[in-house]
PDB file of C-alpha atoms in Angstrom:
ATOM      1  CA  MET A   1     115.513  99.803 102.690  1.00  0.00           C
ATOM      2  CA  ARG A   2     116.004 101.565  99.345  1.00  0.00           C
ATOM      3  CA  TYR A   3     113.005 102.856  98.625  1.00  0.00           C
ATOM      4  CA  LEU A   4     112.485 104.280 102.259  1.00  0.00           C
ATOM      5  CA  PHE A   5     114.784 107.119 100.306  1.00  0.00           C
ATOM      6  CA  LEU A   6     112.170 107.833  97.828  1.00  0.00           C
ATOM      7  CA  LEU A   7     109.581 108.355 100.539  1.00  0.00           C
ATOM      8  CA  ILE A   8     111.152 110.352 102.696  1.00  0.00           C
ATOM      9  CA  ILE A   9     112.770 112.431 100.872  1.00  0.00           C
ATOM     10  CA  VAL A  10     112.116 112.676  96.399  1.00  0.00           C
ATOM     11  CA  ILE A  11     108.263 112.483  97.340  1.00  0.00           C
ATOM     12  CA  PRO A  12     107.582 115.278  99.737  1.00  0.00           C
ATOM     13  CA  ALA A  13     110.141 117.671  97.151  1.00  0.00           C
ATOM     14  CA  ILE A  14     107.669 116.337  94.413  1.00  0.00           C
ATOM     15  CA  ASP A  15     104.947 117.604  96.391  1.00  0.00           C
ATOM     16  CA  ILE A  16     106.065 120.967  97.726  1.00  0.00           C
ATOM     17  CA  GLY A  17     107.335 121.550  93.835  1.00  0.00           C
ATOM     18  CA  VAL A  18     103.800 120.725  92.885  1.00  0.00           C
ATOM     19  CA  LEU A  19     102.254 122.893  95.678  1.00  0.00           C
ATOM     20  CA  LEU A  20     104.832 125.838  94.931  1.00  0.00           C
ATOM     21  CA  LEU A  21     103.470 125.776  91.156  1.00  0.00           C
ATOM     22  CA  SER A  22      99.881 125.507  92.024  1.00  0.00           C
ATOM     23  CA  GLY A  23     100.660 128.201  94.504  1.00  0.00           C
ATOM     24  CA  LYS A  24     101.871 130.521  91.351  1.00  0.00           C
ATOM     25  CA  THR A  25      99.242 129.252  88.871  1.00  0.00           C
ATOM     26  CA  ILE A  26      96.050 129.532  90.673  1.00  0.00           C
ATOM     27  CA  GLY A  27      97.179 131.544  93.694  1.00  0.00           C
ATOM     28  CA  VAL A  28      97.817 130.815  97.281  1.00  0.00           C
ATOM     29  CA  TRP A  29      94.108 130.131  98.871  1.00  0.00           C
ATOM     30  CA  PRO A  30      92.616 128.538  96.553  1.00  0.00           C
ATOM     31  CA  THR A  31      95.774 126.147  96.462  1.00  0.00           C
ATOM     32  CA  ILE A  32      95.164 126.041 100.420  1.00  0.00           C
ATOM     33  CA  ALA A  33      91.308 125.538  99.892  1.00  0.00           C
ATOM     34  CA  ILE A  34      91.954 122.543  97.785  1.00  0.00           C
ATOM     35  CA  ILE A  35      94.354 121.343  99.980  1.00  0.00           C
ATOM     36  CA  ILE A  36      91.864 121.218 103.048  1.00  0.00           C
ATOM     37  CA  LEU A  37      88.690 120.252 100.815  1.00  0.00           C
ATOM     38  CA  THR A  38      90.991 117.216  99.698  1.00  0.00           C
ATOM     39  CA  GLY A  39      91.831 116.054 103.155  1.00  0.00           C
ATOM     40  CA  VAL A  40      88.328 116.336 104.369  1.00  0.00           C
ATOM     41  CA  LEU A  41      87.303 114.304 101.293  1.00  0.00           C
ATOM     42  CA  GLY A  42      89.591 111.820 102.158  1.00  0.00           C
ATOM     43  CA  ALA A  43      88.996 111.487 105.699  1.00  0.00           C
ATOM     44  CA  TYR A  44      85.298 111.018 104.725  1.00  0.00           C
ATOM     45  CA  MET A  45      86.207 108.171 101.960  1.00  0.00           C
ATOM     46  CA  ALA A  46      88.664 106.561 103.815  1.00  0.00           C
ATOM     47  CA  LYS A  47      86.129 105.947 106.690  1.00  0.00           C
ATOM     48  CA  ARG A  48      83.388 105.326 104.546  1.00  0.00           C
ATOM     49  CA  GLU A  49      85.358 102.620 102.715  1.00  0.00           C
ATOM     50  CA  GLY A  50      86.965 101.227 105.572  1.00  0.00           C
ATOM     51  CA  LEU A  51      83.621 100.282 107.239  1.00  0.00           C
ATOM     52  CA  GLN A  52      82.535  98.687 104.149  1.00  0.00           C
ATOM     53  CA  THR A  53      85.500  96.562 104.534  1.00  0.00           C
ATOM     54  CA  ILE A  54      85.316  95.610 108.124  1.00  0.00           C
ATOM     55  CA  ARG A  55      81.534  94.201 107.055  1.00  0.00           C
ATOM     56  CA  ARG A  56      82.920  92.583 104.056  1.00  0.00           C
ATOM     57  CA  ALA A  57      85.363  90.908 106.559  1.00  0.00           C
ATOM     58  CA  ARG A  58      82.830  89.909 109.511  1.00  0.00           C
ATOM     59  CA  GLU A  59      81.175  88.377 106.570  1.00  0.00           C
ATOM     60  CA  GLN A  60      83.321  86.236 105.246  1.00  0.00           C
ATOM     61  CA  LEU A  61      84.537  85.422 109.018  1.00  0.00           C
ATOM     62  CA  GLN A  62      81.035  84.201 109.628  1.00  0.00           C
ATOM     63  CA  TYR A  63      81.072  82.074 106.537  1.00  0.00           C
ATOM     64  CA  GLY A  64      84.481  80.419 107.789  1.00  0.00           C
ATOM     65  CA  GLU A  65      86.491  82.042 104.825  1.00  0.00           C
ATOM     66  CA  ILE A  66      90.030  83.528 105.309  1.00  0.00           C
ATOM     67  CA  PRO A  67      89.245  87.527 104.172  1.00  0.00           C
ATOM     68  CA  SER A  68      92.462  87.832 102.749  1.00  0.00           C
ATOM     69  CA  GLU A  69      91.298  90.376 100.159  1.00  0.00           C
ATOM     70  CA  ALA A  70      89.618  92.868 103.001  1.00  0.00           C
ATOM     71  CA  VAL A  71      92.807  92.712 104.472  1.00  0.00           C
ATOM     72  CA  LEU A  72      94.555  93.853 101.434  1.00  0.00           C
ATOM     73  CA  ASP A  73      91.682  96.624 100.846  1.00  0.00           C
ATOM     74  CA  GLY A  74      92.350  97.669 104.382  1.00  0.00           C
ATOM     75  CA  ILE A  75      95.962  98.179 103.844  1.00  0.00           C
ATOM     76  CA  CYS A  76      95.499  99.930 101.095  1.00  0.00           C
ATOM     77  CA  ILE A  77      92.705 102.362 102.759  1.00  0.00           C
ATOM     78  CA  ILE A  78      94.693 102.879 105.613  1.00  0.00           C
ATOM     79  CA  ILE A  79      97.554 104.187 103.270  1.00  0.00           C
ATOM     80  CA  GLY A  80      95.220 106.243 101.274  1.00  0.00           C
ATOM     81  CA  GLY A  81      93.618 108.149 104.204  1.00  0.00           C
ATOM     82  CA  THR A  82      97.189 108.849 105.336  1.00  0.00           C
ATOM     83  CA  LEU A  83      98.256 110.062 101.901  1.00  0.00           C
ATOM     84  CA  LEU A  84      95.291 112.120 101.786  1.00  0.00           C
ATOM     85  CA  ILE A  85      95.453 113.851 105.262  1.00  0.00           C
ATOM     86  CA  THR A  86      99.123 114.837 104.342  1.00  0.00           C
ATOM     87  CA  PRO A  87      99.364 118.278 102.191  1.00  0.00           C
ATOM     88  CA  GLY A  88      99.981 117.710  98.691  1.00  0.00           C
ATOM     89  CA  PHE A  89      98.641 117.006  94.895  1.00  0.00           C
ATOM     90  CA  VAL A  90     100.772 113.830  94.380  1.00  0.00           C
ATOM     91  CA  THR A  91      99.768 112.288  97.812  1.00  0.00           C
ATOM     92  CA  ASP A  92      96.328 112.925  97.295  1.00  0.00           C
ATOM     93  CA  ILE A  93      95.856 111.653  93.679  1.00  0.00           C
ATOM     94  CA  THR A  94      97.733 108.537  95.074  1.00  0.00           C
ATOM     95  CA  GLY A  95      96.085 108.434  98.144  1.00  0.00           C
ATOM     96  CA  PHE A  96      92.708 108.357  96.206  1.00  0.00           C
ATOM     97  CA  LEU A  97      93.885 106.021  93.547  1.00  0.00           C
ATOM     98  CA  LEU A  98      94.587 103.675  96.711  1.00  0.00           C
ATOM     99  CA  LEU A  99      90.583 104.883  98.225  1.00  0.00           C
ATOM    100  CA  PHE A 100      88.385 103.974  94.693  1.00  0.00           C
ATOM    101  CA  PRO A 101      88.187  99.881  94.966  1.00  0.00           C
ATOM    102  CA  LEU A 102      88.758 100.000  90.883  1.00  0.00           C
ATOM    103  CA  THR A 103      91.782 101.714  91.263  1.00  0.00           C
ATOM    104  CA  ARG A 104      93.081  99.965  93.823  1.00  0.00           C
ATOM    105  CA  ARG A 105      93.590  96.669  92.225  1.00  0.00           C
ATOM    106  CA  PRO A 106      96.838  97.119  90.571  1.00  0.00           C
ATOM    107  CA  PHE A 107      98.594  98.325  94.188  1.00  0.00           C
ATOM    108  CA  LYS A 108      96.802  95.138  95.951  1.00  0.00           C
ATOM    109  CA  TYR A 109      98.391  93.186  92.946  1.00  0.00           C
ATOM    110  CA  LEU A 110     102.014  95.071  94.065  1.00  0.00           C
ATOM    111  CA  ILE A 111     101.353  94.445  97.700  1.00  0.00           C
ATOM    112  CA  LYS A 112     100.637  90.571  96.597  1.00  0.00           C
ATOM    113  CA  ASN A 113     103.668  89.943  94.797  1.00  0.00           C
ATOM    114  CA  LEU A 114     105.591  92.441  97.328  1.00  0.00           C
ATOM    115  CA  TRP A 115     104.989  89.379 100.299  1.00  0.00           C
ATOM    116  CA  ARG A 116     105.128  86.675  97.799  1.00  0.00           C
ATOM    117  CA  LYS A 117     109.016  87.610  97.383  1.00  0.00           C
ATOM    118  CA  ARG A 118     109.509  88.126 100.528  1.00  0.00           C
ATOM    119  CA  ILE A 119     107.825  84.838 101.572  1.00  0.00           C
ATOM    120  CA  ASP A 120     109.937  83.160  98.817  1.00  0.00           C
ATOM    121  CA  LYS A 121     113.293  84.665  99.960  1.00  0.00           C
ATOM    122  CA  GLY A 122     112.867  83.038 103.486  1.00  0.00           C
ATOM    123  CA  ASN A 123     112.390  86.819 105.471  1.00  0.00           C
ATOM    124  CA  ILE A 124     108.752  86.020 106.086  1.00  0.00           C
ATOM    125  CA  LYS A 125     108.042  82.653 107.335  1.00  0.00           C
ATOM    126  CA  ILE A 126     104.497  81.495 107.574  1.00  0.00           C
ATOM    127  CA  ILE A 127     103.656  79.216 110.921  1.00  0.00           C
ATOM    128  CA  LYS A 128     100.578  76.942 109.973  1.00  0.00           C
TER     129      LYS A 128
END
Protein backbone atom coordinates (compact mmCIF):
# COMPACT_ATOMS: atom_id res chain seq x y z
CA MET A 1 0.00 0.00 0.00
CA ARG A 2 2.85 2.39 0.67
CA TYR A 3 4.06 2.07 -2.91
CA LEU A 4 0.59 2.86 -4.20
CA PHE A 5 1.13 6.47 -3.15
CA LEU A 6 4.20 6.59 -5.38
CA LEU A 7 2.35 5.14 -8.33
CA ILE A 8 -0.68 7.39 -8.08
CA ILE A 9 0.78 10.72 -6.96
CA VAL A 10 4.53 11.02 -7.40
CA ILE A 11 5.07 9.36 -10.80
CA PRO A 12 2.38 11.41 -12.61
CA ALA A 13 3.69 14.58 -10.96
CA ILE A 14 7.20 13.84 -12.22
CA ASP A 15 5.80 13.04 -15.67
CA ILE A 16 3.89 16.33 -15.79
CA GLY A 17 7.02 18.22 -14.77
CA VAL A 18 9.08 16.55 -17.50
CA LEU A 19 6.34 17.20 -20.07
CA LEU A 20 6.22 20.88 -19.13
CA LEU A 21 10.00 21.13 -19.35
CA SER A 22 9.97 19.36 -22.71
CA GLY A 23 7.24 21.64 -24.03
CA LYS A 24 9.25 24.64 -22.98
CA THR A 25 12.53 23.27 -24.40
CA ILE A 26 11.54 21.71 -27.75
CA GLY A 27 8.05 23.12 -28.14
CA VAL A 28 4.49 21.96 -27.62
CA TRP A 29 3.89 20.28 -31.00
CA PRO A 30 7.12 18.23 -31.04
CA THR A 31 6.33 17.10 -27.48
CA ILE A 32 2.83 16.02 -28.50
CA ALA A 33 4.22 14.26 -31.58
CA ILE A 34 6.75 12.35 -29.46
CA ILE A 35 4.02 11.30 -27.01
CA ILE A 36 1.81 10.02 -29.83
CA LEU A 37 4.74 8.27 -31.53
CA THR A 38 5.79 6.47 -28.35
CA GLY A 39 2.20 5.39 -27.73
CA VAL A 40 1.82 3.90 -31.22
CA LEU A 41 5.28 2.32 -31.19
CA GLY A 42 4.68 0.96 -27.70
CA ALA A 43 1.37 -0.63 -28.67
CA TYR A 44 3.02 -2.29 -31.67
CA MET A 45 5.96 -3.56 -29.61
CA ALA A 46 3.70 -4.82 -26.82
CA LYS A 47 1.63 -6.77 -29.35
CA ARG A 48 4.72 -8.27 -30.99
CA GLU A 49 6.41 -9.22 -27.72
CA GLY A 50 3.13 -10.52 -26.30
CA LEU A 51 2.56 -12.83 -29.26
CA GLN A 52 6.12 -14.16 -28.98
CA THR A 53 5.59 -14.82 -25.29
CA ILE A 54 2.33 -16.66 -25.94
CA ARG A 55 4.06 -18.84 -28.56
CA ARG A 56 6.89 -19.61 -26.14
CA ALA A 57 4.41 -20.50 -23.36
CA ARG A 58 2.51 -22.84 -25.70
CA GLU A 59 5.75 -24.58 -26.69
CA GLN A 60 6.70 -25.05 -23.06
CA LEU A 61 3.26 -26.45 -22.26
CA GLN A 62 3.49 -28.87 -25.20
CA TYR A 63 6.72 -30.26 -23.74
CA GLY A 64 5.11 -30.57 -20.30
CA GLU A 65 7.04 -27.68 -18.78
CA ILE A 66 5.61 -24.96 -16.58
CA PRO A 67 5.91 -21.64 -18.45
CA SER A 68 7.04 -19.59 -15.43
CA GLU A 69 9.46 -17.35 -17.37
CA ALA A 70 6.83 -16.76 -20.04
CA VAL A 71 4.32 -15.73 -17.38
CA LEU A 72 6.82 -13.24 -15.92
CA ASP A 73 7.52 -11.95 -19.43
CA GLY A 74 3.79 -11.53 -19.96
CA ILE A 75 3.40 -9.55 -16.75
CA CYS A 76 6.26 -7.25 -17.74
CA ILE A 77 4.84 -6.80 -21.25
CA ILE A 78 1.38 -5.90 -19.95
CA ILE A 79 2.80 -3.37 -17.50
CA GLY A 80 5.18 -1.98 -20.15
CA GLY A 81 2.44 -1.62 -22.74
CA THR A 82 0.20 0.14 -20.24
CA LEU A 83 2.97 2.55 -19.29
CA LEU A 84 3.66 3.34 -22.94
CA ILE A 85 0.05 4.20 -23.62
CA THR A 86 0.09 6.55 -20.63
CA PRO A 87 1.35 9.99 -21.72
CA GLY A 88 4.67 11.01 -20.23
CA PHE A 89 8.36 10.51 -20.79
CA VAL A 90 9.19 8.80 -17.49
CA THR A 91 6.47 6.21 -17.97
CA ASP A 92 7.50 5.76 -21.62
CA ILE A 93 11.11 5.05 -20.69
CA THR A 94 10.01 2.56 -18.04
CA GLY A 95 7.58 0.96 -20.49
CA PHE A 96 10.26 0.51 -23.14
CA LEU A 97 12.59 -1.01 -20.56
CA LEU A 98 9.88 -3.54 -19.71
CA LEU A 99 9.31 -4.44 -23.37
CA PHE A 100 12.89 -5.15 -24.45
CA PRO A 101 13.97 -8.67 -23.43
CA LEU A 102 17.45 -7.66 -22.26
CA THR A 103 16.28 -4.82 -20.03
CA ARG A 104 13.31 -6.85 -18.79
CA ARG A 105 15.52 -9.23 -16.77
CA PRO A 106 16.02 -6.97 -13.71
CA PHE A 107 12.27 -6.36 -13.53
CA LYS A 108 11.58 -10.09 -13.69
CA TYR A 109 14.09 -10.64 -10.89
CA LEU A 110 12.33 -7.96 -8.83
CA ILE A 111 8.91 -9.54 -9.43
CA LYS A 112 10.23 -12.99 -8.45
CA ASN A 113 11.69 -11.63 -5.23
CA LEU A 114 8.48 -9.77 -4.35
CA TRP A 115 6.41 -12.93 -4.86
CA ARG A 116 8.94 -15.05 -2.95
CA LYS A 117 8.80 -12.66 0.04
CA ARG A 118 5.00 -12.72 0.05
CA ILE A 119 5.00 -16.52 -0.09
CA ASP A 120 7.56 -16.73 2.74
CA LYS A 121 5.48 -14.37 4.91
CA GLY A 122 2.44 -16.57 4.37
CA ASN A 123 0.46 -13.93 2.48
CA ILE A 124 0.21 -16.25 -0.52
CA LYS A 125 -0.45 -19.95 -0.20
CA ILE A 126 0.54 -22.45 -2.85
CA ILE A 127 -1.84 -25.38 -3.17
CA LYS A 128 -0.41 -28.52 -4.75
